[in-house]
Coordinates of C-alpha atoms in Angstrom, one line a residue:
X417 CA 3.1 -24.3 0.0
X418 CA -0.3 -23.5 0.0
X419 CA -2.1 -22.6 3.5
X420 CA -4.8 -25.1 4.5
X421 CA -8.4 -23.8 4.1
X422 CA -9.4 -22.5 7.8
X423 CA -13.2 -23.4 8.7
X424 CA -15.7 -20.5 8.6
X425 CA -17.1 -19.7 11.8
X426 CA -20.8 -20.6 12.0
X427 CA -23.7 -18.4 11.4
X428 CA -26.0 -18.1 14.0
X429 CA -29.4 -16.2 13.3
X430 CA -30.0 -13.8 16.2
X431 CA -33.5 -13.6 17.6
X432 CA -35.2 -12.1 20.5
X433 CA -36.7 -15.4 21.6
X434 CA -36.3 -19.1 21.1
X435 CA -39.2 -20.9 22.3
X436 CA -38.7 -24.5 23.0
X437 CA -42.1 -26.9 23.1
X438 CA -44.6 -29.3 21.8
X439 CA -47.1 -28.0 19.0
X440 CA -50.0 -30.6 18.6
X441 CA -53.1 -30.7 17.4
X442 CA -56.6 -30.3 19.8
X443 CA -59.1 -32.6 18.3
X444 CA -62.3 -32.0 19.3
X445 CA -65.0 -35.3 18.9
X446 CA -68.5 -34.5 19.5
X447 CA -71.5 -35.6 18.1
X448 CA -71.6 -33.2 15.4
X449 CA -68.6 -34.3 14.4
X450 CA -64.4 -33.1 14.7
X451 CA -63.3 -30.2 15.1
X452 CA -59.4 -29.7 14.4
X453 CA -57.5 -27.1 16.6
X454 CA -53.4 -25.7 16.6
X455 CA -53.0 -26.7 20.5
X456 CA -49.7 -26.8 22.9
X457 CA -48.7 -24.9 25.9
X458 CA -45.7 -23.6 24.4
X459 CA -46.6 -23.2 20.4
X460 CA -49.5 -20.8 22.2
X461 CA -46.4 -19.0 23.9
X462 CA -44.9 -18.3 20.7
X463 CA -48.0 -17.4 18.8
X464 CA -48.9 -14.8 21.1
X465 CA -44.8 -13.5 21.4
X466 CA -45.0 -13.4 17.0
X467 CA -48.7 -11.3 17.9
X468 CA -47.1 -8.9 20.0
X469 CA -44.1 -8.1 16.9
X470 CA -41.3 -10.4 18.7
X471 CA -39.1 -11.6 16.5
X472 CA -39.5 -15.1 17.5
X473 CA -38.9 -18.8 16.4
X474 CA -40.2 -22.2 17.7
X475 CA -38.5 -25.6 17.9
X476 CA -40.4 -28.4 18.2
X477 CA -41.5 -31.8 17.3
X478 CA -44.3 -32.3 13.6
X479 CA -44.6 -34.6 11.1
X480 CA -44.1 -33.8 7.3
X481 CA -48.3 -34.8 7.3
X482 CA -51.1 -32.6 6.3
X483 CA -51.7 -31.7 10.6
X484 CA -47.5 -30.4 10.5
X485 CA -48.2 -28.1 7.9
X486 CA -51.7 -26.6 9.4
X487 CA -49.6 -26.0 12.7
X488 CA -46.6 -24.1 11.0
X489 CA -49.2 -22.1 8.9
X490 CA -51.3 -20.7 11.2
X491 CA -48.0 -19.9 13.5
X492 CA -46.3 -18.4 10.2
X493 CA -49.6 -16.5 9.8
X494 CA -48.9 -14.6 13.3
X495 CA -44.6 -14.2 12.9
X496 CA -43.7 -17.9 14.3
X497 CA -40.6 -19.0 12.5
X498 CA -40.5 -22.7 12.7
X499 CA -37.5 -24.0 12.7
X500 CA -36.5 -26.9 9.9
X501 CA -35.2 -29.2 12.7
X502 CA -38.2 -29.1 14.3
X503 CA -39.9 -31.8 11.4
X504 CA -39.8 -35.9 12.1
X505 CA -40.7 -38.9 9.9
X506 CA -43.5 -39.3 13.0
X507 CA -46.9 -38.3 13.3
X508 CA -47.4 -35.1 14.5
X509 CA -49.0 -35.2 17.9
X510 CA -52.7 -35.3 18.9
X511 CA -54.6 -34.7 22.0
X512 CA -58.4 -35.8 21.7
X513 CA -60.8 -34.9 23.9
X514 CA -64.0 -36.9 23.2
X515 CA -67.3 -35.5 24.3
X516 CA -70.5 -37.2 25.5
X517 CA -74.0 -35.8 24.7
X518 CA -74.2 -34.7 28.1
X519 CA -71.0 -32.4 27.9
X520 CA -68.8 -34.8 29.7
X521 CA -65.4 -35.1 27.8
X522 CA -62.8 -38.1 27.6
X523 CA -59.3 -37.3 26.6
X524 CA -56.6 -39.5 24.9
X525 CA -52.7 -37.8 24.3
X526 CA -50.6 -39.5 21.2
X527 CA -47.5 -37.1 22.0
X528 CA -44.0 -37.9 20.4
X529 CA -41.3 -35.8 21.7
X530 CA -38.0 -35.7 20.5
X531 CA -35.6 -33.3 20.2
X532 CA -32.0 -33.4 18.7
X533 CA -29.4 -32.2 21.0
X534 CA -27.0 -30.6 18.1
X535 CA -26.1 -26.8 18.2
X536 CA -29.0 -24.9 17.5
X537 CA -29.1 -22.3 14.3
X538 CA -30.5 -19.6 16.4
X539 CA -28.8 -17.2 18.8
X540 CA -32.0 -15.7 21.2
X541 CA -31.9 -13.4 24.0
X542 CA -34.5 -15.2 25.7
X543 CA -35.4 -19.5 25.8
X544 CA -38.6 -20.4 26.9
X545 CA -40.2 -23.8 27.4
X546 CA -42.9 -25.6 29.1
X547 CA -45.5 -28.1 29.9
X548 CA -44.9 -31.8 28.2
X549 CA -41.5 -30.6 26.5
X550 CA -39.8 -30.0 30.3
X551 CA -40.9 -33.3 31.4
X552 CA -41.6 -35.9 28.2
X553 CA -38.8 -38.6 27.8
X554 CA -37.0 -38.4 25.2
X555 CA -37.0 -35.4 24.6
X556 CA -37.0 -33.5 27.9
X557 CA -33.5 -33.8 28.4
X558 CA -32.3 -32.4 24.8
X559 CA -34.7 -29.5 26.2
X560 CA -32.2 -28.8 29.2
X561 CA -29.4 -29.2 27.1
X562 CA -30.6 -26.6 24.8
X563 CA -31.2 -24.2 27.9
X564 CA -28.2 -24.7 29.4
X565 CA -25.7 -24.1 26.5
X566 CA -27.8 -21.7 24.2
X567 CA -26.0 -18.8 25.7
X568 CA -29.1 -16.8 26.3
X569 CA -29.5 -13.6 28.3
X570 CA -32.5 -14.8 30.0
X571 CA -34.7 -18.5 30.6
X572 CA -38.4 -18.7 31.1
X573 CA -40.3 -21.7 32.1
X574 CA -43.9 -22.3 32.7
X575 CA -44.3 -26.1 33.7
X576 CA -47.9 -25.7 32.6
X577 CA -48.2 -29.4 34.2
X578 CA -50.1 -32.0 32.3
X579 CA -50.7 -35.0 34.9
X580 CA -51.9 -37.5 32.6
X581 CA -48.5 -37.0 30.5
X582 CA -46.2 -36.9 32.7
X583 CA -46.3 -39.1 35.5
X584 CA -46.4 -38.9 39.6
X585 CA -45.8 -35.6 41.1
X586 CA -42.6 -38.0 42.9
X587 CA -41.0 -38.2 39.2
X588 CA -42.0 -34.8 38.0
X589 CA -41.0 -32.7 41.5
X590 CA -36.9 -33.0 41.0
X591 CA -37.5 -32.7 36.7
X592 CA -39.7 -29.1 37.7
X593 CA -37.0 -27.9 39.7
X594 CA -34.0 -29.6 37.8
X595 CA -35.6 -26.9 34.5
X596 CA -36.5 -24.1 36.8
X597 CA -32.9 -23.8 38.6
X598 CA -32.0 -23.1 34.9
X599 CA -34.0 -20.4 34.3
X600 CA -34.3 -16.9 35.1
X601 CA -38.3 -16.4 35.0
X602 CA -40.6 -19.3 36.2
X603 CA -44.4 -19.0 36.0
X604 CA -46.9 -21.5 36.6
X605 CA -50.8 -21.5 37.9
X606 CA -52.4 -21.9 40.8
X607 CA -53.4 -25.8 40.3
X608 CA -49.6 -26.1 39.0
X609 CA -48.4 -25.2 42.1
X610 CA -51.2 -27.2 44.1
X611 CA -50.3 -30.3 42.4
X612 CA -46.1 -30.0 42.7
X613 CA -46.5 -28.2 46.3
X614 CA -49.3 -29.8 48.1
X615 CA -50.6 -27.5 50.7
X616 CA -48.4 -24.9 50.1
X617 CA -49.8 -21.2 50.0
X618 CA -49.3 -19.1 46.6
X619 CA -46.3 -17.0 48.9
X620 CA -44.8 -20.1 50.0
X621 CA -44.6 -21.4 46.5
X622 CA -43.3 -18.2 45.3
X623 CA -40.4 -18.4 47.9
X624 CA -39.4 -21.8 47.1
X625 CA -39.2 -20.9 43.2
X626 CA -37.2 -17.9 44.0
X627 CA -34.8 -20.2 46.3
X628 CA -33.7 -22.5 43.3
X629 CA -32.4 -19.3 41.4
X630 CA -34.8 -17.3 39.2
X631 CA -35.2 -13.8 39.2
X632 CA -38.8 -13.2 39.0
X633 CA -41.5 -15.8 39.8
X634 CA -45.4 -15.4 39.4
X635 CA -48.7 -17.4 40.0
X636 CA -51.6 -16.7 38.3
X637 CA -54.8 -17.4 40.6
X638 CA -57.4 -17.5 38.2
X639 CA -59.9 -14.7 39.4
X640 CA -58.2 -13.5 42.2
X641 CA -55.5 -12.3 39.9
X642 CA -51.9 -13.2 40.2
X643 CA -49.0 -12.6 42.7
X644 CA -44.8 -12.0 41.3
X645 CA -42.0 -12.3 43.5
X646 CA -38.8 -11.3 43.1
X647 CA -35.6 -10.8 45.6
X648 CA -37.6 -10.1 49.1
X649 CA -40.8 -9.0 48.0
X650 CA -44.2 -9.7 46.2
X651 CA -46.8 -8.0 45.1
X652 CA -50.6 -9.2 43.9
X653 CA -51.8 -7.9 41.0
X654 CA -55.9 -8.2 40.6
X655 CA -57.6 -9.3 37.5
X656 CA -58.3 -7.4 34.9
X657 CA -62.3 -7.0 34.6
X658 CA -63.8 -8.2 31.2
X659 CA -66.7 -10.6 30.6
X660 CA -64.9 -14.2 30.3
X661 CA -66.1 -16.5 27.0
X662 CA -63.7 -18.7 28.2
X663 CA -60.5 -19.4 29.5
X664 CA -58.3 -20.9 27.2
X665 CA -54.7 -19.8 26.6
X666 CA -54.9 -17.0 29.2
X667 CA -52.5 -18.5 30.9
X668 CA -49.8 -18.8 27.7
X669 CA -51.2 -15.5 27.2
X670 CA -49.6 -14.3 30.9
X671 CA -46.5 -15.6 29.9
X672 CA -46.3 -14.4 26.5
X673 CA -46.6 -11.0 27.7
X674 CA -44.5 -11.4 30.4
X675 CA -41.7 -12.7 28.4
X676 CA -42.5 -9.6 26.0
X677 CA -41.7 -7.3 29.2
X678 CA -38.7 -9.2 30.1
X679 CA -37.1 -8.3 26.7
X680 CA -37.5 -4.5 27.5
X681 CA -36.3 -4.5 31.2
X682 CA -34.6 -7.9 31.9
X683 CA -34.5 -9.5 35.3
X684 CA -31.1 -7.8 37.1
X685 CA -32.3 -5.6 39.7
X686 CA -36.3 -5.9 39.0
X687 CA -38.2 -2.9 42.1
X688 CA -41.5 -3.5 43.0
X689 CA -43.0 -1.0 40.6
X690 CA -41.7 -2.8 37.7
X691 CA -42.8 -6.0 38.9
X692 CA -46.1 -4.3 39.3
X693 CA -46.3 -3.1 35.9
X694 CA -45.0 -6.3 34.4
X695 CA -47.6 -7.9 36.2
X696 CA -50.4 -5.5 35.4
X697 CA -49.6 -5.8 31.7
X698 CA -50.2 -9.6 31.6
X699 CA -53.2 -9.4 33.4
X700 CA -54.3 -7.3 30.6
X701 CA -53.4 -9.0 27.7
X702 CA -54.8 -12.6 29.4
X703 CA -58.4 -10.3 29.9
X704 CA -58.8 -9.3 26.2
X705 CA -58.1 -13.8 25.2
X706 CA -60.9 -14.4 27.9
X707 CA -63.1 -12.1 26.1
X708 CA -63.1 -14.5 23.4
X709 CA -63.6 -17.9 22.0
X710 CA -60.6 -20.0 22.2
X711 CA -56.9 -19.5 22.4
X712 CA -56.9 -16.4 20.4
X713 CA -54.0 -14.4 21.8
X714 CA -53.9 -10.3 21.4
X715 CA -52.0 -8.1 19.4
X716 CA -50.3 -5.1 21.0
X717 CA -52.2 -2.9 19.9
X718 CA -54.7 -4.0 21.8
X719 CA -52.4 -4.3 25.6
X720 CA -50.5 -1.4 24.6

């Protein structure tokens, strides 16, 4: 008699990091007319990780329309593998700032996010997500699903908190520390932290992130630097002097390197010299995207 056919065991890619998170794009309407940009908290992340030579892949949510394919080209064109599942019959997602002749801007968000909560293809050694993704119905919850049986050796999250997206800081609170009790490494800024702990000093905040679990916890403070916690101690790390063009995606560039450290040294036993150095590093690579136009995220040639 002849032995039924047993199943193959799946094939799981193996990457260093998954990252989890909207991609959308910025459109910018002035009276010289639109300018189209590749935006999103945590498609920045993963630009800057594929930058730095991570081996790195990106799910998230894009249309099959002409805006889906300008987001997974310029994130192919700096190592971003995006993953198949990651394209819907829907629109890919806009956020459109509008701005006055007097500089004042008005914004508008059309965000879809959804997620499938099937296996992934992908095996990673790091998960990160952020911003809408942790926090948009529907698809916030496929997010945590994802984090919590992906099987990875280590979970960032930078809640990267978009108000106007995402509700009252009553319904966001629990969902911000529902995600970070998952996860290993949380970062956020300093008006993330104003805005979920009102009042609440930078050390403070630190503490109460380190109480739901992670390892390693930082806040950046714009230009007074950043401060990292992790078991008992903290340590602030100053800016890293550079003329500033502007400041957008220093902060995904913070996290991007810091995710880039964790793969070399991990989270289990972190001293205060590494957290230091983990620290000094970001503060470097966030200088040199501050020292130029947009969110154009270094290489590492250029942090070392």
């Amino acid at each position: 008699m002849t032995e039924p056919a047993m199943s193959q065991p799946r094939v799981m890619d193996a990457v260093d990091v998954l990252v989890i998170g909207e991609a959308l794009i910025d459109v910018v309407r002035s009276p010289g007319g639109d300018a189209e940009h590749v935006g999103g908290s945590p498609a920045n992340v993963a630009l800057g990780l594929g930058r730095l030579g991570v081996d790195v892949s990106l799910l998230t949510c894009i249309g099959r329309d002409a805006r889906g394919t300008a987001i997974a080209e310029h994130l192919a064109d700096s190592g971003v593998d995006v993953l198949e599942r990651s394209y819907s019959d829907a629109a890919t997602s806009t956020a459109i700032a509008t701005l006055a002749a007097d500089g004042s801007a008005s914004y508008q968000f059309d965000v879809t996010w959804r997620l499938s909560s099937a296996v992934l293809p992908v095996h990673p050694r790091i998960v990160h997500t952020g911003s809408i993704a942790a926090f948009l119905a529907p698809g916030a919850v496929a997010v945590r699903e994802h984090l919590a049986s992906v099987g990875a050796d280590e979970i960032t999250f930078d809640p990267n908190v978009r108000p106007a997206l995402i509700g009252s800081r009553e319904q966001a609170l629990p969902v911000f520390e529902q995600t970070a009790r998952l996860a290993s490494v949380v970062k956020l800024s300093d008006e993330d932290a104003e805005w979920l702990y009102p009042g609440a000093g930078p050390a403070e905040v630190l503490e109460r992130i380190l109480a739901l679990g992670p390892r390693l916890a930082a806040i950046t403070l714009g230009g007074a630097g950043s401060m990292l916690a992790a078991g008992d101690f903290a340590v602030e790390v100053p800016v890293t002097a550079v003329d500033v063009v502007d400041t957008i995606g220093a902060g995904d560039t913070y996290m991007a390197s810091l995710i880039d450290s964790i793969l070399a040294e991990g989270t289990d036993g972190l001293t205060r010299d590494a957290v230091e150095r983990i620290g000094r590093r970001a503060s470097r690579a966030a200088a040199v995207t501050v020292s130029r136009a947009g969110a154009d995220l270094p290489t590492r040639a250029e942090i070392g």
